[in-house]
Amino acid sequence: GESVGLHLPTLSVQEGDNSIINCAYSNSASDYFIWYKQESGKGPQFIIDIRSNMDKRQGQRVTVLLNKTVKHLSLQIAATQPGDSAVYFCAENRPGATNKLIFGTGTLLAVQP
Amino acid sequence: DSGVTQTPKHLITATGQRVTLRCSPRSGDLSVYWYQQSLDQGLQFLIQYYNGEERAKGNILERFSAQQFPDLHSELNLSSLELGDSALYFCASSDRGGTEAFFGQGTRLTVV
């Protein structure tokens, strides 16, 4: 069925360490992927995106890697800070007339001081 | 601030009642998406509108309906409410498909 799933529901890291959040997607036709961050009581906030013709994209302290062979997506956060504590969702865009975003179940990132 | 406005922020109502959630998309965005997020759950896609027309349906119950008006704001109508409908309801907008969607702050619905 349609699904985008995450390997780890909870990730605990020390402040200053690098974090890696993983995501598996099921539809090989998906052409666009986004990582969102959701803090408690707030709506999801865009972090970084990547199109299927790329395998890596870097932002400020964040890097997204896309492996289309195994349908895997990861978000790397460098020098994790307490403010990074949140739930992170990956989303895939199913192309076609609807272009709707399908979200994964989320990973809770807990940054320990 | 994402530019997407949702009202009300909180809503408490009784089982069997009907409520309407409202969403104003970012200026210029033609697509509006509705998502449901239950406690500790991911975002479940409900429905999408594009320039006033329904584009896609997800796991939306028959008791729920939505529409997008000529000024592009959207409303999500939830009727015959049940306890299990308690959730956060998010609206998102984008200028077209295949791009990032910007989310509102959500409406927290509590059915008692």
CSV table of C-alpha atoms in Angstrom, one decimal:
chain,number,residue,atom,x,y,z
A,1,GLY,CA,0.0,0.0,0.0
A,2,GLU,CA,1.0,3.6,0.1
A,3,SER,CA,3.4,4.3,2.9
A,4,VAL,CA,6.5,6.2,3.9
A,5,GLY,CA,8.0,4.7,7.0
A,6,LEU,CA,10.7,5.6,9.4
A,7,HIS,CA,13.2,3.1,10.8
A,8,LEU,CA,13.5,4.7,14.3
A,9,PRO,CA,10.6,6.2,16.2
A,10,THR,CA,12.9,7.9,18.8
A,11,LEU,CA,16.4,9.1,18.5
A,12,SER,CA,18.3,10.4,21.5
A,13,VAL,CA,21.6,12.3,20.9
A,14,GLN,CA,24.0,14.4,22.9
A,15,GLU,CA,24.2,18.1,22.2
A,16,GLY,CA,27.0,18.8,19.7
A,17,ASP,CA,26.8,15.3,18.1
A,18,ASN,CA,25.5,14.7,14.6
A,19,SER,CA,22.1,13.2,14.1
A,20,ILE,CA,20.9,11.0,11.3
A,21,ILE,CA,17.2,10.3,10.8
A,22,ASN,CA,16.2,7.7,8.3
A,23,CYS,CA,13.2,7.2,6.1
A,24,ALA,CA,12.1,4.5,3.7
A,25,TYR,CA,9.6,5.2,1.0
A,26,SER,CA,7.6,2.7,-1.1
A,27,ASN,CA,6.8,4.4,-4.4
A,28,SER,CA,9.6,4.4,-6.9
A,29,ALA,CA,7.7,6.9,-8.9
A,30,SER,CA,7.9,9.6,-6.2
A,31,ASP,CA,9.9,12.5,-7.6
A,32,TYR,CA,10.2,14.9,-4.7
A,33,PHE,CA,10.9,14.5,-1.0
A,34,ILE,CA,10.7,16.9,1.9
A,35,TRP,CA,11.8,16.8,5.5
A,36,TYR,CA,9.6,18.7,8.0
A,37,LYS,CA,10.2,19.5,11.6
A,38,GLN,CA,7.4,19.7,14.0
A,39,GLU,CA,7.8,21.2,17.4
A,40,SER,CA,5.3,20.6,20.2
A,41,GLY,CA,2.1,22.5,19.6
A,42,LYS,CA,3.1,23.8,16.2
A,43,GLY,CA,2.5,22.9,12.6
A,44,PRO,CA,5.2,21.1,10.5
A,45,GLN,CA,7.9,23.4,9.3
A,46,PHE,CA,9.8,22.9,6.1
A,47,ILE,CA,13.5,22.0,6.6
A,48,ILE,CA,14.9,20.8,3.3
A,49,ASP,CA,13.8,19.2,0.1
A,50,ILE,CA,15.4,17.1,-2.7
A,51,ARG,CA,14.3,16.1,-6.1
A,52,SER,CA,14.7,12.6,-7.5
A,53,ASN,CA,17.3,13.6,-10.0
A,54,MET,CA,19.7,14.4,-7.1
A,55,ASP,CA,21.3,12.2,-4.4
A,56,LYS,CA,22.4,14.9,-2.0
A,57,ARG,CA,21.5,18.4,-1.0
A,58,GLN,CA,22.9,20.5,1.7
A,59,GLY,CA,21.4,23.3,3.8
A,60,GLN,CA,22.5,25.1,6.9
A,61,ARG,CA,23.6,22.3,9.3
A,62,VAL,CA,21.4,19.9,7.5
A,63,THR,CA,22.0,17.4,4.6
A,64,VAL,CA,19.5,15.2,2.9
A,65,LEU,CA,20.7,12.0,1.1
A,66,LEU,CA,18.5,10.1,-1.3
A,67,ASN,CA,19.2,6.6,-2.4
A,68,LYS,CA,16.7,5.7,-5.1
A,69,THR,CA,18.1,2.2,-5.5
A,70,VAL,CA,16.9,1.1,-2.0
A,71,LYS,CA,14.2,3.9,-1.7
A,72,HIS,CA,15.8,5.4,1.3
A,73,LEU,CA,16.1,9.0,2.5
A,74,SER,CA,18.0,10.4,5.4
A,75,LEU,CA,18.4,13.7,7.2
A,76,GLN,CA,21.7,14.6,8.8
A,77,ILE,CA,21.8,17.3,11.3
A,78,ALA,CA,25.3,18.6,12.2
A,79,ALA,CA,26.2,19.7,15.7
A,80,THR,CA,22.7,19.0,17.1
A,81,GLN,CA,21.4,21.7,19.4
A,82,PRO,CA,18.6,21.6,22.0
A,83,GLY,CA,16.5,23.6,19.7
A,84,ASP,CA,16.6,20.7,17.2
A,85,SER,CA,14.5,18.6,19.6
A,86,ALA,CA,11.3,17.9,17.7
A,87,VAL,CA,9.5,15.3,15.6
A,88,TYR,CA,10.9,15.0,12.1
A,89,PHE,CA,8.7,13.8,9.2
A,90,CYS,CA,9.8,12.8,5.7
A,91,ALA,CA,7.2,13.3,3.0
A,92,GLU,CA,7.2,12.1,-0.6
A,93,ASN,CA,5.4,13.7,-3.5
A,94,ARG,CA,3.4,11.3,-5.6
A,95,PRO,CA,3.4,12.8,-9.1
A,96,GLY,CA,0.4,13.0,-11.3
A,97,ALA,CA,-2.8,15.0,-11.3
A,98,THR,CA,-2.8,15.3,-7.6
A,99,ASN,CA,0.8,15.8,-6.5
A,100,LYS,CA,-0.1,15.0,-3.0
A,101,LEU,CA,2.4,14.7,-0.2
A,102,ILE,CA,2.4,11.4,1.7
A,103,PHE,CA,4.0,11.6,5.2
A,104,GLY,CA,5.8,9.1,7.2
A,105,THR,CA,5.0,8.4,10.9
A,106,GLY,CA,7.7,10.6,12.3
A,107,THR,CA,10.9,10.3,14.4
A,108,LEU,CA,11.2,12.1,17.7
A,109,LEU,CA,14.7,13.6,18.1
A,110,ALA,CA,15.6,14.2,21.7
A,111,VAL,CA,18.8,16.3,22.3
A,112,GLN,CA,20.4,15.7,25.7
A,113,PRO,CA,22.4,18.6,27.1
B,1,ASP,CA,5.0,32.5,10.3
B,2,SER,CA,4.1,30.3,7.4
B,3,GLY,CA,1.5,32.6,6.0
B,4,VAL,CA,-1.2,29.9,6.4
B,5,THR,CA,-3.9,30.9,8.9
B,6,GLN,CA,-6.2,28.4,10.6
B,7,THR,CA,-9.1,29.2,12.9
B,8,PRO,CA,-10.1,28.4,15.5
B,9,LYS,CA,-6.9,27.3,17.3
B,10,HIS,CA,-8.9,25.2,19.8
B,11,LEU,CA,-12.3,23.7,19.6
B,12,ILE,CA,-14.2,21.6,22.2
B,13,THR,CA,-17.5,20.1,21.3
B,14,ALA,CA,-19.7,17.2,22.1
B,15,THR,CA,-20.2,13.9,20.3
B,16,GLY,CA,-22.8,14.1,17.5
B,17,GLN,CA,-22.1,17.8,16.8
B,18,ARG,CA,-20.9,19.4,13.7
B,19,VAL,CA,-17.9,21.8,13.4
B,20,THR,CA,-16.3,23.8,10.6
B,21,LEU,CA,-12.6,24.5,10.5
B,22,ARG,CA,-11.3,27.3,8.4
B,23,CYS,CA,-8.1,27.8,6.5
B,24,SER,CA,-6.7,30.8,4.6
B,25,PRO,CA,-3.8,29.8,2.4
B,26,ARG,CA,-0.7,31.8,1.7
B,27,SER,CA,-1.2,34.6,-0.7
B,28,GLY,CA,-1.1,33.3,-4.2
B,29,ASP,CA,-1.2,29.6,-3.3
B,30,LEU,CA,-3.9,27.7,-5.3
B,31,SER,CA,-3.6,24.3,-3.6
B,32,VAL,CA,-5.0,23.6,-0.1
B,33,TYR,CA,-4.4,20.3,1.7
B,34,TRP,CA,-6.1,19.1,4.9
B,35,TYR,CA,-4.3,16.6,7.2
B,36,GLN,CA,-5.4,15.0,10.4
B,37,GLN,CA,-2.9,14.2,13.2
B,38,SER,CA,-4.0,12.1,16.1
B,39,LEU,CA,-2.0,11.9,19.3
B,40,ASP,CA,1.5,10.6,18.6
B,41,GLN,CA,0.6,9.8,15.1
B,42,GLY,CA,1.8,11.0,11.7
B,43,LEU,CA,0.0,13.3,9.3
B,44,GLN,CA,-2.9,11.6,7.6
B,45,PHE,CA,-3.8,13.2,4.3
B,46,LEU,CA,-7.5,13.9,4.1
B,47,ILE,CA,-8.2,16.0,1.0
B,48,GLN,CA,-6.7,18.4,-1.5
B,49,TYR,CA,-8.3,21.3,-3.4
B,50,TYR,CA,-6.8,23.2,-6.3
B,51,ASN,CA,-8.3,26.5,-7.4
B,52,GLY,CA,-11.7,25.6,-6.1
B,53,GLU,CA,-11.8,22.0,-7.3
B,54,GLU,CA,-11.3,18.8,-5.4
B,55,ARG,CA,-8.0,17.2,-6.6
B,56,ALA,CA,-7.4,14.2,-4.3
B,57,LYS,CA,-9.0,12.3,-1.5
B,58,GLY,CA,-7.2,10.4,1.1
B,59,ASN,CA,-8.5,8.7,4.3
B,60,ILE,CA,-11.4,11.1,4.7
B,61,LEU,CA,-14.5,9.8,6.3
B,62,GLU,CA,-17.9,10.3,4.7
B,63,ARG,CA,-18.9,12.4,7.7
B,64,PHE,CA,-16.2,14.8,6.7
B,65,SER,CA,-16.3,17.2,3.8
B,66,ALA,CA,-14.4,20.2,2.5
B,67,GLN,CA,-14.6,23.0,0.0
B,68,GLN,CA,-12.5,25.7,-1.4
B,69,PHE,CA,-14.1,29.1,-2.1
B,70,PRO,CA,-13.4,31.5,-4.9
B,71,ASP,CA,-11.2,33.6,-2.6
B,72,LEU,CA,-9.2,30.3,-2.1
B,73,HIS,CA,-9.9,29.9,1.5
B,74,SER,CA,-11.0,26.5,2.5
B,75,GLU,CA,-13.3,24.9,5.1
B,76,LEU,CA,-13.3,21.4,6.5
B,77,ASN,CA,-16.7,20.3,7.9
B,78,LEU,CA,-16.8,17.5,10.4
B,79,SER,CA,-20.2,16.1,11.3
B,80,SER,CA,-21.7,13.5,13.7
B,81,LEU,CA,-18.5,13.8,15.7
B,82,GLU,CA,-17.1,10.9,17.6
B,83,LEU,CA,-14.6,10.8,20.4
B,84,GLY,CA,-12.1,9.3,18.0
B,85,ASP,CA,-12.2,12.4,15.8
B,86,SER,CA,-10.3,14.3,18.5
B,87,ALA,CA,-7.1,15.4,16.8
B,88,LEU,CA,-5.1,18.2,15.4
B,89,TYR,CA,-6.3,19.2,12.0
B,90,PHE,CA,-3.7,21.0,9.8
B,91,CYS,CA,-4.2,22.9,6.6
B,92,ALA,CA,-1.3,23.4,4.2
B,93,SER,CA,-1.0,25.3,1.0
B,94,SER,CA,1.3,25.4,-2.0
B,95,ASP,CA,1.4,27.3,-5.2
B,96,ARG,CA,1.3,24.1,-7.3
B,97,GLY,CA,2.0,20.4,-7.0
B,98,GLY,CA,5.5,19.1,-6.6
B,99,THR,CA,6.6,21.8,-4.3
B,100,GLU,CA,6.8,22.3,-0.6
B,101,ALA,CA,3.6,22.8,1.3
B,102,PHE,CA,3.4,25.4,4.0
B,103,PHE,CA,1.5,24.4,7.1
B,104,GLY,CA,-0.8,26.4,9.4
B,105,GLN,CA,-0.6,26.1,13.2
B,106,GLY,CA,-3.5,23.7,13.3
B,107,THR,CA,-6.8,23.4,15.0
B,108,ARG,CA,-7.0,21.2,18.0
B,109,LEU,CA,-10.4,19.5,18.1
B,110,THR,CA,-11.5,17.8,21.3
B,111,VAL,CA,-14.7,15.8,21.2
B,112,VAL,CA,-16.1,15.1,24.6
